[in-house]
């Protein structure tokens, strides 16, 4: 089931329709058959007008249907090829012993991880119930979910054997969790939200401020960076290395491939600025990837300077 609400039309990941509110819509009959994705005779856009159930009619049609820019698939292929070529050897993946030392009898930080896990999980459940399961497709909620997993695994870490798989997963998620939270925090609060606010008429600006500073949105867009810093930068003094950056880039490229190869075909346009049907998308993609490098160097500088430390 997919829920859509009209009360918060600018909510990140909210599937809203200009024509009618949807309390509970079954998508089984409206989504394309899985076989259509692999049928060479099927059109690229599998839904009417490139807008799933009309929820994305507000996106300009030229960004929803029509051929991709000729440079888009070339650009994507180069990025994927470089990512594979840069894949670090398995020997370069290592574990951080600091997180394993946060035993409840030795560190109060363990209690923080437990409480934060349950609190963030509650926020996620409330968000899904309010906005519908489709919200999990958004970058914001993907980042939030990654932080939930990090807090859960960090709480389990002191009780796991040294080479346990979950410890490796936890370590591999360390920088991706911090990077995605940083990007969400900066892009929303300093670019997206101000742009929305100043493009609204005065009467809508007040409603947008109420929406933006609602309890749930404050958690997802403001407190997210605090949870990320506590769990990744303060919890460990290890500086990030190339493996960390590669994992974050791999996650970003993986999300982009799902967005372009699946969501674009079923008319889910969460971020029109990344539409492959315009040359401007290449600048958007480059800016997003570049932000991962910027976050990498920024947080390494913060950690190496000793400005933040658990000890």
Tab-separated table of C-alpha atoms in Angstrom:
chain	number	residue	atom	x	y	z
A	1	UNK	CA	0.000	0.000	0.000
A	2	UNK	CA	1.134	3.535	-0.724
A	3	UNK	CA	-0.084	6.539	1.164
A	4	UNK	CA	0.034	10.113	-0.033
A	5	UNK	CA	-0.912	13.275	1.799
A	6	UNK	CA	-1.631	16.766	0.646
A	7	UNK	CA	-0.770	18.498	3.918
A	8	UNK	CA	2.993	18.530	3.343
A	9	UNK	CA	3.472	18.715	-0.421
A	10	UNK	CA	7.150	19.530	-0.136
A	11	UNK	CA	8.056	16.776	2.266
A	12	UNK	CA	11.129	14.882	1.144
A	13	UNK	CA	9.889	11.690	-0.432
A	14	UNK	CA	6.221	12.539	-0.070
A	15	UNK	CA	4.189	11.216	-2.956
A	16	UNK	CA	1.603	13.930	-3.451
A	17	UNK	CA	-0.998	14.587	-6.109
A	18	UNK	CA	-2.319	17.975	-7.133
A	19	UNK	CA	-5.680	16.510	-7.991
A	20	UNK	CA	-6.645	14.494	-4.940
A	21	UNK	CA	-5.372	13.157	-1.600
A	22	UNK	CA	-4.841	9.435	-1.465
A	23	UNK	CA	-5.493	7.724	1.818
A	24	UNK	CA	-4.612	4.242	0.670
A	25	UNK	CA	-3.884	3.331	-2.924
A	26	UNK	CA	-2.933	-0.147	-4.057
A	27	UNK	CA	-0.014	0.066	-6.453
A	28	UNK	CA	-0.092	-3.587	-7.534
A	29	UNK	CA	-2.405	-2.910	-10.480
A	30	UNK	CA	-0.756	0.397	-11.381
A	31	UNK	CA	2.929	-0.530	-11.321
A	32	UNK	CA	4.394	-2.183	-14.422
A	33	UNK	CA	5.055	-5.911	-14.469
A	34	UNK	CA	8.591	-6.925	-13.574
A	35	UNK	CA	8.939	-8.689	-16.914
A	36	UNK	CA	8.502	-5.366	-18.693
A	37	UNK	CA	11.835	-4.203	-17.320
A	38	UNK	CA	13.588	-6.955	-19.269
A	39	UNK	CA	11.419	-6.938	-22.395
A	40	UNK	CA	13.419	-5.266	-25.205
A	41	UNK	CA	10.142	-4.340	-26.899
A	42	UNK	CA	8.897	-2.374	-23.897
A	43	UNK	CA	9.274	1.412	-23.930
A	44	UNK	CA	11.753	2.915	-21.493
A	45	UNK	CA	9.057	4.806	-19.567
A	46	UNK	CA	6.596	2.197	-18.357
A	47	UNK	CA	3.883	4.437	-16.899
A	48	UNK	CA	1.584	6.984	-18.473
A	49	UNK	CA	3.234	10.376	-19.015
A	50	UNK	CA	6.217	9.262	-16.939
A	51	UNK	CA	4.437	10.048	-13.669
A	52	UNK	CA	3.517	7.275	-11.254
A	53	UNK	CA	-0.236	7.544	-10.619
A	54	UNK	CA	0.035	11.240	-11.487
A	55	UNK	CA	1.994	12.012	-8.327
A	56	UNK	CA	4.818	13.657	-10.269
A	57	UNK	CA	2.827	15.750	-12.721
A	58	UNK	CA	4.416	18.844	-11.178
A	59	UNK	CA	7.757	17.829	-12.708
A	60	UNK	CA	8.132	19.299	-16.234
A	61	UNK	CA	7.191	16.690	-18.817
A	62	UNK	CA	10.495	17.090	-20.664
A	63	UNK	CA	12.222	15.748	-17.539
A	64	UNK	CA	9.870	12.768	-17.257
A	65	UNK	CA	9.618	11.409	-20.790
A	66	UNK	CA	11.675	11.472	-23.934
A	67	UNK	CA	15.215	10.390	-24.790
A	68	UNK	CA	18.135	10.781	-22.452
A	69	UNK	CA	20.951	13.160	-23.192
A	70	UNK	CA	23.481	11.324	-25.368
A	71	UNK	CA	26.226	12.087	-22.859
A	72	UNK	CA	24.297	10.697	-19.855
A	73	UNK	CA	24.910	6.948	-20.441
A	74	UNK	CA	28.544	7.650	-21.368
A	75	UNK	CA	29.064	9.608	-18.162
A	76	UNK	CA	27.424	6.908	-16.037
A	77	UNK	CA	29.452	4.129	-17.690
A	78	UNK	CA	32.711	5.981	-17.019
A	79	UNK	CA	31.840	6.512	-13.358
A	80	UNK	CA	30.899	2.852	-12.839
A	81	UNK	CA	34.041	1.663	-14.648
A	82	UNK	CA	36.273	3.925	-12.564
A	83	UNK	CA	34.587	2.795	-9.373
A	84	UNK	CA	35.239	-0.846	-10.240
A	85	UNK	CA	38.824	-0.059	-11.246
A	86	UNK	CA	39.423	1.768	-7.941
A	87	UNK	CA	37.971	-1.044	-5.818
A	88	UNK	CA	40.358	-1.496	-2.876
A	89	UNK	CA	41.887	-4.933	-2.216
A	90	UNK	CA	40.303	-6.928	0.577
A	91	UNK	CA	43.475	-6.592	2.663
A	92	UNK	CA	42.879	-2.842	2.965
A	93	UNK	CA	39.620	-3.341	4.870
A	94	UNK	CA	40.308	-3.232	8.575
A	95	UNK	CA	38.415	-3.012	11.858
A	96	UNK	CA	38.403	-0.232	14.405
A	97	UNK	CA	38.937	-1.595	17.905
A	98	UNK	CA	37.666	1.588	19.590
A	99	UNK	CA	34.018	0.802	18.949
A	100	UNK	CA	34.434	-2.685	20.394
A	101	UNK	CA	35.736	-1.180	23.617
A	102	UNK	CA	32.491	0.701	24.349
A	103	UNK	CA	31.249	-2.017	26.719
A	104	UNK	CA	28.359	-0.913	28.970
A	105	UNK	CA	30.547	-1.552	32.023
A	106	UNK	CA	33.354	0.603	30.602
A	107	UNK	CA	31.719	3.370	28.578
A	108	UNK	CA	28.546	5.424	28.772
A	109	UNK	CA	28.729	5.701	25.003
A	110	UNK	CA	27.154	2.251	24.743
A	111	UNK	CA	23.996	3.578	26.384
A	112	UNK	CA	23.891	6.427	23.878
A	113	UNK	CA	23.976	3.964	20.969
A	114	UNK	CA	21.111	1.944	22.435
A	115	UNK	CA	18.910	4.955	23.180
A	116	UNK	CA	19.650	6.598	19.835
A	117	UNK	CA	18.830	3.369	18.006
A	118	UNK	CA	15.368	3.122	19.560
A	119	UNK	CA	14.682	6.854	19.170
A	120	UNK	CA	15.690	6.946	15.500
A	121	UNK	CA	13.745	3.758	14.815
A	122	UNK	CA	10.653	5.384	16.318
A	123	UNK	CA	11.076	8.424	14.070
A	124	UNK	CA	11.405	6.122	11.057
A	125	UNK	CA	8.240	4.203	11.931
A	126	UNK	CA	6.287	7.439	12.435
A	127	UNK	CA	7.567	8.798	9.120
A	128	UNK	CA	6.585	5.660	7.213
A	129	UNK	CA	3.131	5.609	8.808
A	130	UNK	CA	2.598	9.284	7.998
A	131	UNK	CA	4.105	9.428	4.501
A	132	UNK	CA	3.785	5.826	3.339
A	133	UNK	CA	6.415	3.176	2.549
A	134	UNK	CA	7.487	5.025	-0.585
A	135	UNK	CA	9.422	7.424	1.628
A	136	UNK	CA	12.155	4.802	2.079
A	137	UNK	CA	13.204	5.463	-1.522
A	138	UNK	CA	14.438	8.942	-0.658
A	139	UNK	CA	18.048	9.854	0.012
A	140	UNK	CA	17.123	11.352	3.386
A	141	UNK	CA	15.495	8.190	4.704
A	142	UNK	CA	18.196	5.973	3.213
A	143	UNK	CA	20.735	8.012	5.171
A	144	UNK	CA	18.587	7.902	8.320
A	145	UNK	CA	18.225	4.123	8.028
A	146	UNK	CA	21.975	3.750	7.628
A	147	UNK	CA	22.461	5.673	10.870
A	148	UNK	CA	19.972	3.389	12.628
A	149	UNK	CA	21.954	0.349	11.501
A	150	UNK	CA	25.217	1.975	12.612
A	151	UNK	CA	23.859	2.644	16.104
A	152	UNK	CA	22.472	-0.887	16.380
A	153	UNK	CA	25.730	-2.533	15.298
A	154	UNK	CA	27.777	-0.212	17.500
A	155	UNK	CA	25.701	-1.298	20.500
A	156	UNK	CA	26.269	-4.960	19.584
A	157	UNK	CA	29.984	-4.506	18.868
A	158	UNK	CA	31.328	-5.101	22.406
A	159	UNK	CA	29.614	-8.503	22.502
A	160	UNK	CA	30.803	-9.781	19.107
A	161	UNK	CA	33.969	-11.751	18.287
A	162	UNK	CA	36.859	-9.744	16.864
A	163	UNK	CA	36.376	-10.812	13.239
A	164	UNK	CA	32.595	-11.003	13.203
A	165	UNK	CA	30.954	-10.037	9.905
A	166	UNK	CA	28.708	-7.482	11.597
A	167	UNK	CA	31.763	-5.614	12.842
A	168	UNK	CA	33.031	-5.360	9.286
A	169	UNK	CA	29.657	-4.133	8.075
A	170	UNK	CA	29.596	-1.558	10.852
A	171	UNK	CA	33.035	-0.291	9.882
A	172	UNK	CA	32.178	-0.114	6.188
A	173	UNK	CA	29.097	1.989	7.009
A	174	UNK	CA	31.000	4.484	9.154
A	175	UNK	CA	31.900	7.079	6.542
A	176	UNK	CA	28.859	6.508	4.265
A	177	UNK	CA	26.608	7.212	7.255
A	178	UNK	CA	28.455	10.426	8.097
A	179	UNK	CA	28.736	11.526	4.461
A	180	UNK	CA	25.057	11.062	3.609
A	181	UNK	CA	23.973	12.789	6.827
A	182	UNK	CA	26.318	15.711	6.105
A	183	UNK	CA	25.065	16.053	2.531
A	184	UNK	CA	21.432	15.867	3.636
A	185	UNK	CA	22.021	18.487	6.338
A	186	UNK	CA	23.877	20.947	4.095
A	187	UNK	CA	21.846	20.552	0.909
A	188	UNK	CA	18.451	20.758	2.607
A	189	UNK	CA	19.115	23.498	5.148
A	190	UNK	CA	21.313	25.766	3.045
A	191	UNK	CA	20.187	25.139	-0.550
A	192	UNK	CA	16.861	23.346	-0.980
A	193	UNK	CA	14.829	24.785	1.910
A	194	UNK	CA	15.894	28.426	1.293
A	195	UNK	CA	15.171	28.031	-2.429
A	196	UNK	CA	11.688	26.678	-1.696
A	197	UNK	CA	11.020	29.433	0.836
A	198	UNK	CA	12.008	32.350	-1.392
A	199	UNK	CA	10.086	30.949	-4.376
A	200	UNK	CA	6.871	30.764	-2.390
A	201	UNK	CA	4.348	33.545	-2.058
A	202	UNK	CA	4.210	35.192	1.415
A	203	UNK	CA	1.096	33.254	2.430
A	204	UNK	CA	2.773	29.902	1.648
A	205	UNK	CA	6.069	30.811	3.286
A	206	UNK	CA	4.571	30.605	6.765
A	207	UNK	CA	3.134	27.170	6.046
A	208	UNK	CA	6.463	26.007	4.703
A	209	UNK	CA	8.255	27.235	7.847
A	210	UNK	CA	5.763	25.328	9.988
A	211	UNK	CA	6.384	22.248	7.894
A	212	UNK	CA	10.172	22.627	7.837
A	213	UNK	CA	10.422	23.105	11.586
A	214	UNK	CA	7.929	20.403	12.473
A	215	UNK	CA	9.155	17.860	14.985
A	216	UNK	CA	9.674	15.087	12.449
A	217	UNK	CA	11.493	17.235	9.881
A	218	UNK	CA	13.784	18.704	12.542
A	219	UNK	CA	14.834	15.183	13.459
A	220	UNK	CA	15.490	14.164	9.848
A	221	UNK	CA	17.187	17.350	8.639
A	222	UNK	CA	18.791	18.914	11.727
A	223	UNK	CA	19.411	16.271	14.376
A	224	UNK	CA	20.592	13.785	11.774
A	225	UNK	CA	24.032	15.399	11.663
A	226	UNK	CA	24.327	15.277	15.462
A	227	UNK	CA	23.505	11.570	15.535
A	228	UNK	CA	25.999	10.982	12.729
A	229	UNK	CA	28.826	12.911	14.420
A	230	UNK	CA	28.274	11.162	17.737
A	231	UNK	CA	28.279	7.696	16.183
A	232	UNK	CA	31.054	8.078	13.628
A	233	UNK	CA	33.416	10.969	14.325
A	234	UNK	CA	33.332	11.140	18.119
A	235	UNK	CA	33.070	7.385	18.645
A	236	UNK	CA	36.319	6.750	16.791
A	237	UNK	CA	39.508	8.754	16.379
A	238	UNK	CA	40.552	6.826	13.263
A	239	UNK	CA	40.862	9.088	10.272
A	240	UNK	CA	38.980	8.060	7.171
A	241	UNK	CA	40.957	6.384	4.417
A	242	UNK	CA	40.385	5.627	0.740
A	243	UNK	CA	38.372	2.507	1.593
A	244	UNK	CA	35.862	4.652	3.487
A	245	UNK	CA	35.558	7.087	0.593
A	246	UNK	CA	35.169	4.255	-1.901
A	247	UNK	CA	32.360	2.666	0.130
A	248	UNK	CA	30.501	5.978	0.245
A	249	UNK	CA	30.937	6.549	-3.492
A	250	UNK	CA	29.833	2.971	-4.213
A	251	UNK	CA	26.670	3.588	-2.198
A	252	UNK	CA	26.004	6.850	-4.027
A	253	UNK	CA	26.518	5.295	-7.460
A	254	UNK	CA	24.378	2.302	-6.479
A	255	UNK	CA	21.554	4.604	-5.421
A	256	UNK	CA	21.939	6.578	-8.660
A	257	UNK	CA	21.677	3.402	-10.749
A	258	UNK	CA	18.491	2.351	-8.968
A	259	UNK	CA	17.112	5.856	-9.440
A	260	UNK	CA	17.932	6.015	-13.158
A	261	UNK	CA	17.294	2.420	-14.197
A	262	UNK	CA	14.231	1.634	-12.094
A	263	UNK	CA	12.570	4.695	-10.588
A	264	UNK	CA	12.916	6.746	-13.768
A	265	UNK	CA	11.163	3.998	-15.732
A	266	UNK	CA	8.190	3.829	-13.365
A	267	UNK	CA	7.775	7.604	-13.177
A	268	UNK	CA	9.156	8.263	-9.690
A	269	UNK	CA	10.999	11.585	-9.954
A	270	UNK	CA	12.078	12.455	-6.441
A	271	UNK	CA	14.895	14.701	-7.629
A	272	UNK	CA	14.125	16.247	-11.042
A	273	UNK	CA	17.492	18.007	-11.077
A	274	UNK	CA	19.084	14.594	-11.719
A	275	UNK	CA	16.922	13.811	-14.765
A	276	UNK	CA	19.149	12.257	-17.467
A	277	UNK	CA	17.151	14.020	-20.184
A	278	UNK	CA	19.081	17.257	-19.885
A	279	UNK	CA	22.763	18.132	-20.063
A	280	UNK	CA	22.423	19.946	-16.753
A	281	UNK	CA	22.157	16.544	-15.071
A	282	UNK	CA	25.861	15.974	-15.694
A	283	UNK	CA	26.633	19.034	-13.585
A	284	UNK	CA	24.229	17.838	-10.884
A	285	UNK	CA	25.780	14.372	-10.790
A	286	UNK	CA	29.303	15.820	-10.710
A	287	UNK	CA	28.371	18.199	-7.895
A	288	UNK	CA	26.892	15.355	-5.851
A	289	UNK	CA	29.936	13.124	-6.299
A	290	UNK	CA	32.213	16.059	-5.580
A	291	UNK	CA	30.395	16.690	-2.323
A	292	UNK	CA	31.507	13.248	-1.098
A	293	UNK	CA	35.138	14.232	-1.620
A	294	UNK	CA	34.543	17.553	0.136
A	295	UNK	CA	32.915	15.810	3.112
A	296	UNK	CA	35.761	13.279	3.209
A	297	UNK	CA	38.471	15.933	3.495
A	298	UNK	CA	36.418	18.115	5.835
A	299	UNK	CA	35.775	15.428	8.436
A	300	UNK	CA	39.310	14.083	8.212
A	301	UNK	CA	40.540	17.578	9.049
A	302	UNK	CA	38.132	17.795	11.993
A	303	UNK	CA	39.164	14.394	13.349
A	304	UNK	CA	42.915	14.929	12.865
A	305	UNK	CA	42.744	18.317	14.567
A	306	UNK	CA	41.332	16.724	17.711
A	307	UNK	CA	38.438	19.151	17.866
A	308	UNK	CA	36.024	16.343	18.619
A	309	UNK	CA	36.864	13.262	20.649
A	310	UNK	CA	35.077	10.752	22.826
A	311	UNK	CA	38.012	10.637	25.203
